[in-house]
Backbone as JSON Lines, residues from 0, in Angstrom:
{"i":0,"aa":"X","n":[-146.58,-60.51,-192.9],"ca":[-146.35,-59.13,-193.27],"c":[-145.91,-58.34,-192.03]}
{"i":1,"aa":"X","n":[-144.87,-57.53,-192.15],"ca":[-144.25,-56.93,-191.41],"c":[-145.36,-55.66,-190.6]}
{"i":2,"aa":"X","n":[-145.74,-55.46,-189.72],"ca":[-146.66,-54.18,-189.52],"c":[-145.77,-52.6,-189.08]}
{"i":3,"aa":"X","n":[-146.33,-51.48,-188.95],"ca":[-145.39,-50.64,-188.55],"c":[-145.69,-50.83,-187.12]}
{"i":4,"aa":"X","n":[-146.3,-51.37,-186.14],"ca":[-145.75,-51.36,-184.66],"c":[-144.75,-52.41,-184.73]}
{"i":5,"aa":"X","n":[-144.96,-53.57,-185.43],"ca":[-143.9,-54.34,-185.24],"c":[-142.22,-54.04,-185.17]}
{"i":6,"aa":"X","n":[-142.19,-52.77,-186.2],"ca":[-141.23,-52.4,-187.11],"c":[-140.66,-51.09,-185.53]}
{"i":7,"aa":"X","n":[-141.3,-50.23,-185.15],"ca":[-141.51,-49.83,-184.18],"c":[-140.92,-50.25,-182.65]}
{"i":8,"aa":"X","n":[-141.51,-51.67,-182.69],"ca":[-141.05,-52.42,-181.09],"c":[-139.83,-52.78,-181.89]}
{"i":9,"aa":"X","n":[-139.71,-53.25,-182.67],"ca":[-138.15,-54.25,-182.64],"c":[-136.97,-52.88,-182.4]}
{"i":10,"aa":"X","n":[-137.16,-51.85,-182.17],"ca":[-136.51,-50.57,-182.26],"c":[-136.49,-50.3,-180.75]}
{"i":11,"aa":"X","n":[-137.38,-50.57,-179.89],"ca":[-137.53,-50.54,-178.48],"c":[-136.57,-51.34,-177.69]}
{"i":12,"aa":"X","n":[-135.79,-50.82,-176.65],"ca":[-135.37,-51.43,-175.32],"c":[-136.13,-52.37,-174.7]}
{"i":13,"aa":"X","n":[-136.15,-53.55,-173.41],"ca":[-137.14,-54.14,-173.03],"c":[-136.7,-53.16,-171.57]}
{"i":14,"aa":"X","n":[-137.34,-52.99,-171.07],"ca":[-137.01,-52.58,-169.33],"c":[-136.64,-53.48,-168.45]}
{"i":15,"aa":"X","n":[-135.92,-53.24,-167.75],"ca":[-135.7,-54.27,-166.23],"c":[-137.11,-55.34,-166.08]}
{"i":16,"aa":"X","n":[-137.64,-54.18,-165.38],"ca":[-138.91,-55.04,-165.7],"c":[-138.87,-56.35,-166.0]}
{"i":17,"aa":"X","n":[-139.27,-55.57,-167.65],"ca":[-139.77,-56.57,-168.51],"c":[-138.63,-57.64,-168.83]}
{"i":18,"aa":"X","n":[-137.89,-57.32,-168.63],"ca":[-136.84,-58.35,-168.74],"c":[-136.78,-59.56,-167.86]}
{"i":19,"aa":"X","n":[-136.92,-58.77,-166.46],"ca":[-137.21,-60.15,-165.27],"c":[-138.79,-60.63,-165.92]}
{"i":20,"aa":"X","n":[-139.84,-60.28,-165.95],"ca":[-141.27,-60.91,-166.7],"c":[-140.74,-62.17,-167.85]}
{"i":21,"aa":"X","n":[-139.6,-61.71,-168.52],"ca":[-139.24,-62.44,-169.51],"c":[-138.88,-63.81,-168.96]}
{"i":22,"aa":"X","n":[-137.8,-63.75,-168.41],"ca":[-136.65,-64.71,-167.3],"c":[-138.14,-65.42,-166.48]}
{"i":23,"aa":"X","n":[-138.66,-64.95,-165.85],"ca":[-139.81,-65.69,-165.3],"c":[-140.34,-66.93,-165.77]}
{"i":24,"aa":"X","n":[-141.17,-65.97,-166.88],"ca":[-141.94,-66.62,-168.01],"c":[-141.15,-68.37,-168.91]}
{"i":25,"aa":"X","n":[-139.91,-67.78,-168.8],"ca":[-139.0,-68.72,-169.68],"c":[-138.44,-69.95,-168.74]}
{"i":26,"aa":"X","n":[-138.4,-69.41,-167.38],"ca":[-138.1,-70.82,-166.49],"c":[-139.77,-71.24,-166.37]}
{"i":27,"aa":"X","n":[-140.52,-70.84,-166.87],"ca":[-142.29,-71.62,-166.95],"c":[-142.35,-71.76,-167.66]}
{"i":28,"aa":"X","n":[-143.98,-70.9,-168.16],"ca":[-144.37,-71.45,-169.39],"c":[-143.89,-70.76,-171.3]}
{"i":29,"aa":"X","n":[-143.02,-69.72,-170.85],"ca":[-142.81,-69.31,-171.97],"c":[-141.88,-70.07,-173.08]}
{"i":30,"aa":"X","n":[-141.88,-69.74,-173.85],"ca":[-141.03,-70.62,-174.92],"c":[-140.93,-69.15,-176.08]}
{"i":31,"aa":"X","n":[-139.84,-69.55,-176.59],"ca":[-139.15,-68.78,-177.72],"c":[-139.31,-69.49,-179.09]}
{"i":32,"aa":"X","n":[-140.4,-69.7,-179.89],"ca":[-140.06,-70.03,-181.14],"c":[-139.72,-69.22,-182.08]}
{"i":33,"aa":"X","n":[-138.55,-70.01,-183.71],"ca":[-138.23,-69.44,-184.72],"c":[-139.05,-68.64,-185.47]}
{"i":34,"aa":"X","n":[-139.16,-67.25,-185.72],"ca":[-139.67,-66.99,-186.76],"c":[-138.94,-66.59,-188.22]}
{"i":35,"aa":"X","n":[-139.76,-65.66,-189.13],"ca":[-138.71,-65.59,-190.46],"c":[-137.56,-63.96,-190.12]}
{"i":36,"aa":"X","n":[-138.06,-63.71,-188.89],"ca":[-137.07,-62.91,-188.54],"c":[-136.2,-62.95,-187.42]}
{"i":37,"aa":"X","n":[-136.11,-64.39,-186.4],"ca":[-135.13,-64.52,-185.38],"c":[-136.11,-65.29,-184.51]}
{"i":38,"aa":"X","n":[-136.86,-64.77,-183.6],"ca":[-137.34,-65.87,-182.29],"c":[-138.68,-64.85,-181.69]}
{"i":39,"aa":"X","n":[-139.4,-65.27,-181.32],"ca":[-140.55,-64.37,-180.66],"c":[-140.81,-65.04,-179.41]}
{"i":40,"aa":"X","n":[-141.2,-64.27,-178.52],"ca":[-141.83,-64.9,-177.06],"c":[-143.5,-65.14,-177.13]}
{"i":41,"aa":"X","n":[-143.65,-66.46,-176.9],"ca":[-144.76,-66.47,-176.43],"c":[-145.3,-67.29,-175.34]}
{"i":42,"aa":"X","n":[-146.43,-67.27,-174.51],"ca":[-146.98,-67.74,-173.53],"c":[-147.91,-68.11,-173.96]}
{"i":43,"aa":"X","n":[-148.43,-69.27,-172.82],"ca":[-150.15,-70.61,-172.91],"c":[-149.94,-70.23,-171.64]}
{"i":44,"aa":"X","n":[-151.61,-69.96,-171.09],"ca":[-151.58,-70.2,-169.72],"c":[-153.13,-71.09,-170.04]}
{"i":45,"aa":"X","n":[-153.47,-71.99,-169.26],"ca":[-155.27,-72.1,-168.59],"c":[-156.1,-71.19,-168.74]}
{"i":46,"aa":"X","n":[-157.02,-71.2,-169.15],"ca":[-158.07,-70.55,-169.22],"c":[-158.53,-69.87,-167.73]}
{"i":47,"aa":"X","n":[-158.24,-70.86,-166.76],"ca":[-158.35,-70.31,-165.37],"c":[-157.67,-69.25,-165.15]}
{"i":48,"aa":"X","n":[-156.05,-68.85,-165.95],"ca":[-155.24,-68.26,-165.4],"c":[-155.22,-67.08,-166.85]}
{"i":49,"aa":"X","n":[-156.08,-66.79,-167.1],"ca":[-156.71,-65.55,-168.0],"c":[-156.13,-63.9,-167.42]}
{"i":50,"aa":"X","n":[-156.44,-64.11,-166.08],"ca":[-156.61,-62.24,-165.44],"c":[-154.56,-62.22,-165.52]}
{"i":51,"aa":"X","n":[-154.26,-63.77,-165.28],"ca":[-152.82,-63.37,-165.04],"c":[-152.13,-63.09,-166.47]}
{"i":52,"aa":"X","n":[-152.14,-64.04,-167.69],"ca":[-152.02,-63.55,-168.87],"c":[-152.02,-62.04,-169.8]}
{"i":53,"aa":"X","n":[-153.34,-62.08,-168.96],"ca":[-153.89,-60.33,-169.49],"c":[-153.04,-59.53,-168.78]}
{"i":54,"aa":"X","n":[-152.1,-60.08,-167.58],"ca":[-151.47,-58.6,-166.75],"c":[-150.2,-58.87,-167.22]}
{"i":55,"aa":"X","n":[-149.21,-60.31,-167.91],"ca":[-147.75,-60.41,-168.46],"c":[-147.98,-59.54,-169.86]}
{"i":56,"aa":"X","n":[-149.47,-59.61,-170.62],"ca":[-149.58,-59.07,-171.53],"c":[-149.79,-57.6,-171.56]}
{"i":57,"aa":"X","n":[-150.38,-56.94,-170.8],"ca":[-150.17,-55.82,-170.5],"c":[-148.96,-55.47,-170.06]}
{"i":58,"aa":"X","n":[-148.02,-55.57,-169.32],"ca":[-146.59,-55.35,-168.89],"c":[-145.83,-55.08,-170.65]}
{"i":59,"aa":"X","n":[-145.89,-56.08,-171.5],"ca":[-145.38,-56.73,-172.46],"c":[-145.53,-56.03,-173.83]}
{"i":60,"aa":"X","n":[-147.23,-55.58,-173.56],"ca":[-147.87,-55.02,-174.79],"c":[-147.6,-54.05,-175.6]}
{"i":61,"aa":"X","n":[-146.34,-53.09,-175.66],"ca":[-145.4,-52.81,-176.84],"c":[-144.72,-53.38,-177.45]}
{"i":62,"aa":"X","n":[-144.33,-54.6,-176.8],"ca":[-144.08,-55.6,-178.23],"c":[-144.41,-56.56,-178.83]}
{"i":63,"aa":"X","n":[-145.93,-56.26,-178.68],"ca":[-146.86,-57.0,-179.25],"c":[-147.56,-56.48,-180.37]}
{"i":64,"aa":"X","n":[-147.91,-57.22,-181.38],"ca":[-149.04,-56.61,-182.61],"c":[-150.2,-57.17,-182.31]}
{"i":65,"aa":"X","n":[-150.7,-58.1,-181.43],"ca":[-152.17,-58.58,-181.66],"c":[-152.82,-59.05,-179.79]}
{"i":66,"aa":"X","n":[-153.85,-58.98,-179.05],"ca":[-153.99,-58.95,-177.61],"c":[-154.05,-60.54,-177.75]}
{"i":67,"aa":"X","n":[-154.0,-60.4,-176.47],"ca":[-154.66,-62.48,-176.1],"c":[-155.75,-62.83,-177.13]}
{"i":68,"aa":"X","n":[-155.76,-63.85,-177.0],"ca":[-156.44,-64.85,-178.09],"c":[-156.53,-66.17,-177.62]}
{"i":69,"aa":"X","n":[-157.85,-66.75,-177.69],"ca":[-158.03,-68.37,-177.17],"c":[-157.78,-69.24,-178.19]}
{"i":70,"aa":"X","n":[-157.15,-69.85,-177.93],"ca":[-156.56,-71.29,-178.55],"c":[-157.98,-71.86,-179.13]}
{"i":71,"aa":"X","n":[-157.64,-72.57,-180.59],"ca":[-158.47,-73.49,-181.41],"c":[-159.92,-74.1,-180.34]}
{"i":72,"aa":"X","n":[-159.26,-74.88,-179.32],"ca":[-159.53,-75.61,-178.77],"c":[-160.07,-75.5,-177.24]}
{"i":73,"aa":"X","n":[-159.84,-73.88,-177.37],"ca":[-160.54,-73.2,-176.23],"c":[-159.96,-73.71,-174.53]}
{"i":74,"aa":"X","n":[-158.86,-74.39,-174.79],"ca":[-158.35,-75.09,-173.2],"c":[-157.64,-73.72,-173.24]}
{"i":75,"aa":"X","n":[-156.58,-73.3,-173.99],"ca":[-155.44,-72.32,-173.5],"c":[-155.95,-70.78,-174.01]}
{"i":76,"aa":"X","n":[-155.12,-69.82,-173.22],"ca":[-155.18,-68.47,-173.7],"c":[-154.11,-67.97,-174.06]}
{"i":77,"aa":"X","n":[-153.13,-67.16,-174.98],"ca":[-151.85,-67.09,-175.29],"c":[-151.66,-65.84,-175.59]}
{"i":78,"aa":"X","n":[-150.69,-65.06,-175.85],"ca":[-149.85,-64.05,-176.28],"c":[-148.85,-64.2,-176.97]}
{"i":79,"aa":"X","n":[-148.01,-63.34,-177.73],"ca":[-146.72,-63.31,-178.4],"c":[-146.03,-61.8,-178.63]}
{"i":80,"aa":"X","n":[-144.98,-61.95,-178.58],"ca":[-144.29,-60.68,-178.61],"c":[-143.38,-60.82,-180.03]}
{"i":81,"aa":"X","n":[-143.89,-59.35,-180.92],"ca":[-142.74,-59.86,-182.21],"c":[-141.31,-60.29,-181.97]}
{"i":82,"aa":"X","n":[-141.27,-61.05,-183.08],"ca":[-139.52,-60.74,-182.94],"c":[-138.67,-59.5,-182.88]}
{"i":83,"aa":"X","n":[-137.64,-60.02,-182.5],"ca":[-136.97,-58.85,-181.79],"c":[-135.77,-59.51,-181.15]}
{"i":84,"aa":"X","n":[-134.38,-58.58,-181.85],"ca":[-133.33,-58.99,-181.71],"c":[-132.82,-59.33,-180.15]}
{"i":85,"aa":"X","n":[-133.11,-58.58,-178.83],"ca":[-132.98,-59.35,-177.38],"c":[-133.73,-60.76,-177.47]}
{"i":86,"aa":"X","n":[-135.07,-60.92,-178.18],"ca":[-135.2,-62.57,-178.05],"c":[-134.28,-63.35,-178.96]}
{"i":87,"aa":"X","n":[-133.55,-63.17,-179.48],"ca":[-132.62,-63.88,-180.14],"c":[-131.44,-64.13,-179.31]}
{"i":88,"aa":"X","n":[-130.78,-62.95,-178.55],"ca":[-130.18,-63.3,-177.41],"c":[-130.86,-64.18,-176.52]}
{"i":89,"aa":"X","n":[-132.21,-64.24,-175.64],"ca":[-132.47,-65.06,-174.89],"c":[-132.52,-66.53,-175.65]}
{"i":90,"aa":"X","n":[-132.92,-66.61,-176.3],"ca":[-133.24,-68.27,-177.26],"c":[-131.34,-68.18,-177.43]}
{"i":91,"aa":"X","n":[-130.65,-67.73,-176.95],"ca":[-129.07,-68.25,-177.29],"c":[-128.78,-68.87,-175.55]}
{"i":92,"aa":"X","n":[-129.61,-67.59,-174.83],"ca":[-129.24,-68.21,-173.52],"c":[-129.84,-69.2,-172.89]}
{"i":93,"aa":"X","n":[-131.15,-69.4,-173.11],"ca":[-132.35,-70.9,-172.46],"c":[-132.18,-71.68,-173.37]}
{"i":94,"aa":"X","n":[-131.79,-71.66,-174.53],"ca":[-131.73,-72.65,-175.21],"c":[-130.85,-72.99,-176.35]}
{"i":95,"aa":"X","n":[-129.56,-73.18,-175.57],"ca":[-128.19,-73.07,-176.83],"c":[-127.57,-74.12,-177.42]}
{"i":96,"aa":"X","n":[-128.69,-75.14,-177.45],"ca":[-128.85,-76.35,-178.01],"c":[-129.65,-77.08,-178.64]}
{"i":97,"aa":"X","n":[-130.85,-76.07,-178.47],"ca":[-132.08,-76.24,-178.75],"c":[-133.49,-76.82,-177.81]}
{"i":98,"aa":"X","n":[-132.86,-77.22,-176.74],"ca":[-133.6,-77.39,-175.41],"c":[-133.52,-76.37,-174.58]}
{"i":99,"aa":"X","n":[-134.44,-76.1,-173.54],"ca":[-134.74,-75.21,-172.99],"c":[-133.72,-75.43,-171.53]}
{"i":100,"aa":"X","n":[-132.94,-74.62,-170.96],"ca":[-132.35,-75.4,-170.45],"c":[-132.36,-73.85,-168.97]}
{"i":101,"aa":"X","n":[-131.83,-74.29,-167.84],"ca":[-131.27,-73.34,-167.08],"c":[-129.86,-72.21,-166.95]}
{"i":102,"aa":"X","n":[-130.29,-71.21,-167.14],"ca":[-128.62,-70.58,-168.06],"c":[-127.65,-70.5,-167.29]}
{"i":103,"aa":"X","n":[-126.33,-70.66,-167.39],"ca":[-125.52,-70.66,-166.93],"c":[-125.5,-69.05,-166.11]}
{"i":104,"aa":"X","n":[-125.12,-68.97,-164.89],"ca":[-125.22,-67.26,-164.07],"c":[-126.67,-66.88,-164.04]}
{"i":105,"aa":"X","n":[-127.63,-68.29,-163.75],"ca":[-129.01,-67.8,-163.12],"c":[-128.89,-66.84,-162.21]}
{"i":106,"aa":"X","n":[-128.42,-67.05,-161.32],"ca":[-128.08,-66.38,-159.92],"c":[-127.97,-64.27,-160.76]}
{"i":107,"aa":"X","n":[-127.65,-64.3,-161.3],"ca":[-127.56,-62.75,-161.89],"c":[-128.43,-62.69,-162.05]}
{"i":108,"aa":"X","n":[-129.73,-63.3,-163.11],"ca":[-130.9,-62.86,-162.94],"c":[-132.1,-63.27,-162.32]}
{"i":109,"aa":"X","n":[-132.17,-64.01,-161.21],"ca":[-132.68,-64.33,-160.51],"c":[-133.46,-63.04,-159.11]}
{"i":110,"aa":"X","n":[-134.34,-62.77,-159.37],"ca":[-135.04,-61.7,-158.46],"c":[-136.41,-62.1,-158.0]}
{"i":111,"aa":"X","n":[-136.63,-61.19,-157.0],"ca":[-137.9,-62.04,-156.54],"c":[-139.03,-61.67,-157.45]}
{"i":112,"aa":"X","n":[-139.05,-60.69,-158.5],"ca":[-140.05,-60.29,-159.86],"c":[-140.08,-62.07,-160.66]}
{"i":113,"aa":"X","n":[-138.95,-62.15,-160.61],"ca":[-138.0,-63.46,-161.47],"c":[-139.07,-64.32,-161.36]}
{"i":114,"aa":"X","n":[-138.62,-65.26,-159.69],"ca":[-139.21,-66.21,-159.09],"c":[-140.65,-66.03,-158.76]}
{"i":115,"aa":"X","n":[-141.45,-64.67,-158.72],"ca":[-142.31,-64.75,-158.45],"c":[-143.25,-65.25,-159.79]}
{"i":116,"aa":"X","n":[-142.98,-64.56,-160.9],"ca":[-143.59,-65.17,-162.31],"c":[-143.38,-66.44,-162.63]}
{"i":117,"aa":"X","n":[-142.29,-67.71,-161.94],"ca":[-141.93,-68.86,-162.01],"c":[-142.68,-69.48,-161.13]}
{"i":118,"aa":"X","n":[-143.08,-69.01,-160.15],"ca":[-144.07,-69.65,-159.25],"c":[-145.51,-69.61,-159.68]}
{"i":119,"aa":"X","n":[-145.48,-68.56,-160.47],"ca":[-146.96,-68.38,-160.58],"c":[-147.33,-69.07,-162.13]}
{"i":120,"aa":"X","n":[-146.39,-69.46,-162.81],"ca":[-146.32,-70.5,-164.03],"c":[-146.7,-71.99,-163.55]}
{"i":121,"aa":"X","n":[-145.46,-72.31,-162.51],"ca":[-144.94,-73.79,-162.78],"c":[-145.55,-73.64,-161.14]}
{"i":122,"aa":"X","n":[-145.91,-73.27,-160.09],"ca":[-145.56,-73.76,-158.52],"c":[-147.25,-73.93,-158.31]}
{"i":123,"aa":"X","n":[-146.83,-74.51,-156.92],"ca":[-148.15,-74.67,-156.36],"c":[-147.92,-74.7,-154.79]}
{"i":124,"aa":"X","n":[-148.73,-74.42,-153.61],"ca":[-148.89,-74.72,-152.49],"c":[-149.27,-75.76,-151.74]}
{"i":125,"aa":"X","n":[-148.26,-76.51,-151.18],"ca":[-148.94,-77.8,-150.52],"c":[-148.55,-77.44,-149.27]}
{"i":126,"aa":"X","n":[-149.58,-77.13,-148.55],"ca":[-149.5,-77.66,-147.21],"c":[-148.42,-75.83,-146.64]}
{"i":127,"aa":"X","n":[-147.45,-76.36,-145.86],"ca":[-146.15,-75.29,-145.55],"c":[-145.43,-74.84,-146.76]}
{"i":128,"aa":"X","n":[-145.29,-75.79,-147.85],"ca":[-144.59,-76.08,-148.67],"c":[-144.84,-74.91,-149.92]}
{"i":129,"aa":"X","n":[-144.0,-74.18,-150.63],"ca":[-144.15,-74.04,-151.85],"c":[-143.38,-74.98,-153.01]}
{"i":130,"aa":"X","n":[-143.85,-75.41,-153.9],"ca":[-143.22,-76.25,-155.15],"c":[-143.42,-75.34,-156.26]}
{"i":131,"aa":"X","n":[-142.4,-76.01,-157.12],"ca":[-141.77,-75.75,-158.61],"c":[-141.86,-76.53,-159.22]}
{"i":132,"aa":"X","n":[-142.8,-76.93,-160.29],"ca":[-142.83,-77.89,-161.03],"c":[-141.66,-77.9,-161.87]}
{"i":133,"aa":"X","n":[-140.52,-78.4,-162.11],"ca":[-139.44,-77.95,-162.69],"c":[-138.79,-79.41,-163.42]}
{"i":134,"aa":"X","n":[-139.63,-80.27,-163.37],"ca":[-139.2,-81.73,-163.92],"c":[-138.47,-81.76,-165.33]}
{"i":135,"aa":"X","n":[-138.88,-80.41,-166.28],"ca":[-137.72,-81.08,-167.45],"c":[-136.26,-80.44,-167.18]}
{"i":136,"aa":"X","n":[-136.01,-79.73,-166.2],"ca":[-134.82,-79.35,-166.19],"c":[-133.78,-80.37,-165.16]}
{"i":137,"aa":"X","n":[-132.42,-80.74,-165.53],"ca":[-131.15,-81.39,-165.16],"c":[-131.49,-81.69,-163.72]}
{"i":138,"aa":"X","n":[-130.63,-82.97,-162.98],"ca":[-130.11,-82.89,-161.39],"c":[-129.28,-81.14,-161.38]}
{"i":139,"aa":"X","n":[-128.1,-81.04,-162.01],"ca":[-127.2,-80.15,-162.52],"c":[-127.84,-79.02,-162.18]}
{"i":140,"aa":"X","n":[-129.1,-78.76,-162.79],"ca":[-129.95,-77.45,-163.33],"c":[-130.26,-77.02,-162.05]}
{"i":141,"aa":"X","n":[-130.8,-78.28,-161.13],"ca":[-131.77,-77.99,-160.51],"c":[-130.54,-77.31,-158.85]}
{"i":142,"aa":"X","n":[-129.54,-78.07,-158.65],"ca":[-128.75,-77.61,-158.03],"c":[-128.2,-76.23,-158.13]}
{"i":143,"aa":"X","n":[-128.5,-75.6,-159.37],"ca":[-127.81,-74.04,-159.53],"c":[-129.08,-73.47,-159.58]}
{"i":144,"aa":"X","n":[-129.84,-73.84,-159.66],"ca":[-131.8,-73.17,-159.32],"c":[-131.39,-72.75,-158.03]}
{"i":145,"aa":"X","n":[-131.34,-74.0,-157.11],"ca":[-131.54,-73.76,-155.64],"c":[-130.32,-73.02,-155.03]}
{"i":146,"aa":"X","n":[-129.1,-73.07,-156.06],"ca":[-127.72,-72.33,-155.52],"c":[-128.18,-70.8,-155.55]}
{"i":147,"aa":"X","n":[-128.93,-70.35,-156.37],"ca":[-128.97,-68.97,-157.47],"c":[-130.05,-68.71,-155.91]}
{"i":148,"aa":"X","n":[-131.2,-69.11,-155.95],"ca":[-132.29,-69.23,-155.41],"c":[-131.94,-68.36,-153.69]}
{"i":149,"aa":"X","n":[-130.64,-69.33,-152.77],"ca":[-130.13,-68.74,-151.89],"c":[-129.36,-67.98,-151.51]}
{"i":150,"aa":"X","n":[-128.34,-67.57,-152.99],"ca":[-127.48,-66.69,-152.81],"c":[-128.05,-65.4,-153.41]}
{"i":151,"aa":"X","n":[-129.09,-65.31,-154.14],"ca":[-129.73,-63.68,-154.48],"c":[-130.56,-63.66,-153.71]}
{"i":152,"aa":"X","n":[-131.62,-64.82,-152.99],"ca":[-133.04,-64.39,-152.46],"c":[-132.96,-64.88,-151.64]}
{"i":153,"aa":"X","n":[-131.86,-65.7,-150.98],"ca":[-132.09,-66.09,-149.21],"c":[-132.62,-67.28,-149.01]}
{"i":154,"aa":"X","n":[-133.5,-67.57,-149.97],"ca":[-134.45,-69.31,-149.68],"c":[-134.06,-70.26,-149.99]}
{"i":155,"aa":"X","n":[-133.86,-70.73,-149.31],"ca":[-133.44,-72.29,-149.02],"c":[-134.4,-73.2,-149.85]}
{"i":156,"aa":"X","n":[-133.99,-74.07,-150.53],"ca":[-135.07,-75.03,-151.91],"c":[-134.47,-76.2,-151.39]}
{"i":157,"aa":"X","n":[-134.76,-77.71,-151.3],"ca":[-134.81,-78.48,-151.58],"c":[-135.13,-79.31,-153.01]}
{"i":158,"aa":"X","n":[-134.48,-80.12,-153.48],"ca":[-134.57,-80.55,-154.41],"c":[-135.25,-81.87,-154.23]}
């Protein structure tokens, strides 16, 4: 059933912002599934990673109808944002095949808001080192990651 905030947000702009939060989220853990009205965003983080959830969801939370919520099974914590015609654009751009993929002109939206929500999804600290867990995406992908990576933000990636 349709609610009136729902009806409400799909009428809303996303902000810069929230747009890089989006782009973040989507080179991690976010995913875009079908609904009966186009595509919705949603996020799983760890239960460990709760305070960070609660703050993409707060950023987010006008286009949301319902707060975090723990998974069946109590491992994950999640969010969703209604559908809404810009996620139908993004699910055309991460995934225009139906895999989640790296979009062609990362480098445009690539910011350090961007990378910083991608790090804080998929990365970890070893040592000097920061990593990207980034294993389902291309050789291809991963070369215009690290192209995008030094020509908007300066850092040098290894693959």
């Amino acid at each position: 059933m349709d609610t009136l905030r729902a009806r409400i947000a799909r009428e809303k702009d996303f902000s810069e912002r929230q747009q890089q939060i989006l782009f973040g989220s989507l080179l991690g853990d976010g995913f875009l599934p079908a609904t009966t009205r186009g595509h919705q965003f949603r996020v799983n983080h760890c239960l460990e990673q709760k305070d960070y959830l609660d703050w993409k969801y707060r950023e987010l939370k006008e286009f949301t109808n319902s707060p975090p919520a723990i998974a069946g099974d109590k491992s994950l914590c999640f969010f969703r944002i209604v559908s809404h015609p810009y996620l139908d654009d993004l699910r055309k751009l991460f995934y225009p095949k139906g895999l989640k993929i790296v979009p062609v002109g990362i480098e445009k939206l690539m910011t350090p808001l961007v990378l910083s929500i991608w790090f804080m999804d998929d990365g970890t600290k070893e040592g000097n080192q920061a990593r990207l867990n980034s294993q389902s995406f291309s050789k291809s992908e991963h070369e215009n990651l690290r192209n995008a990576m030094e020509a908007s933000l300066g850092i040098k990636k290894t693959i």
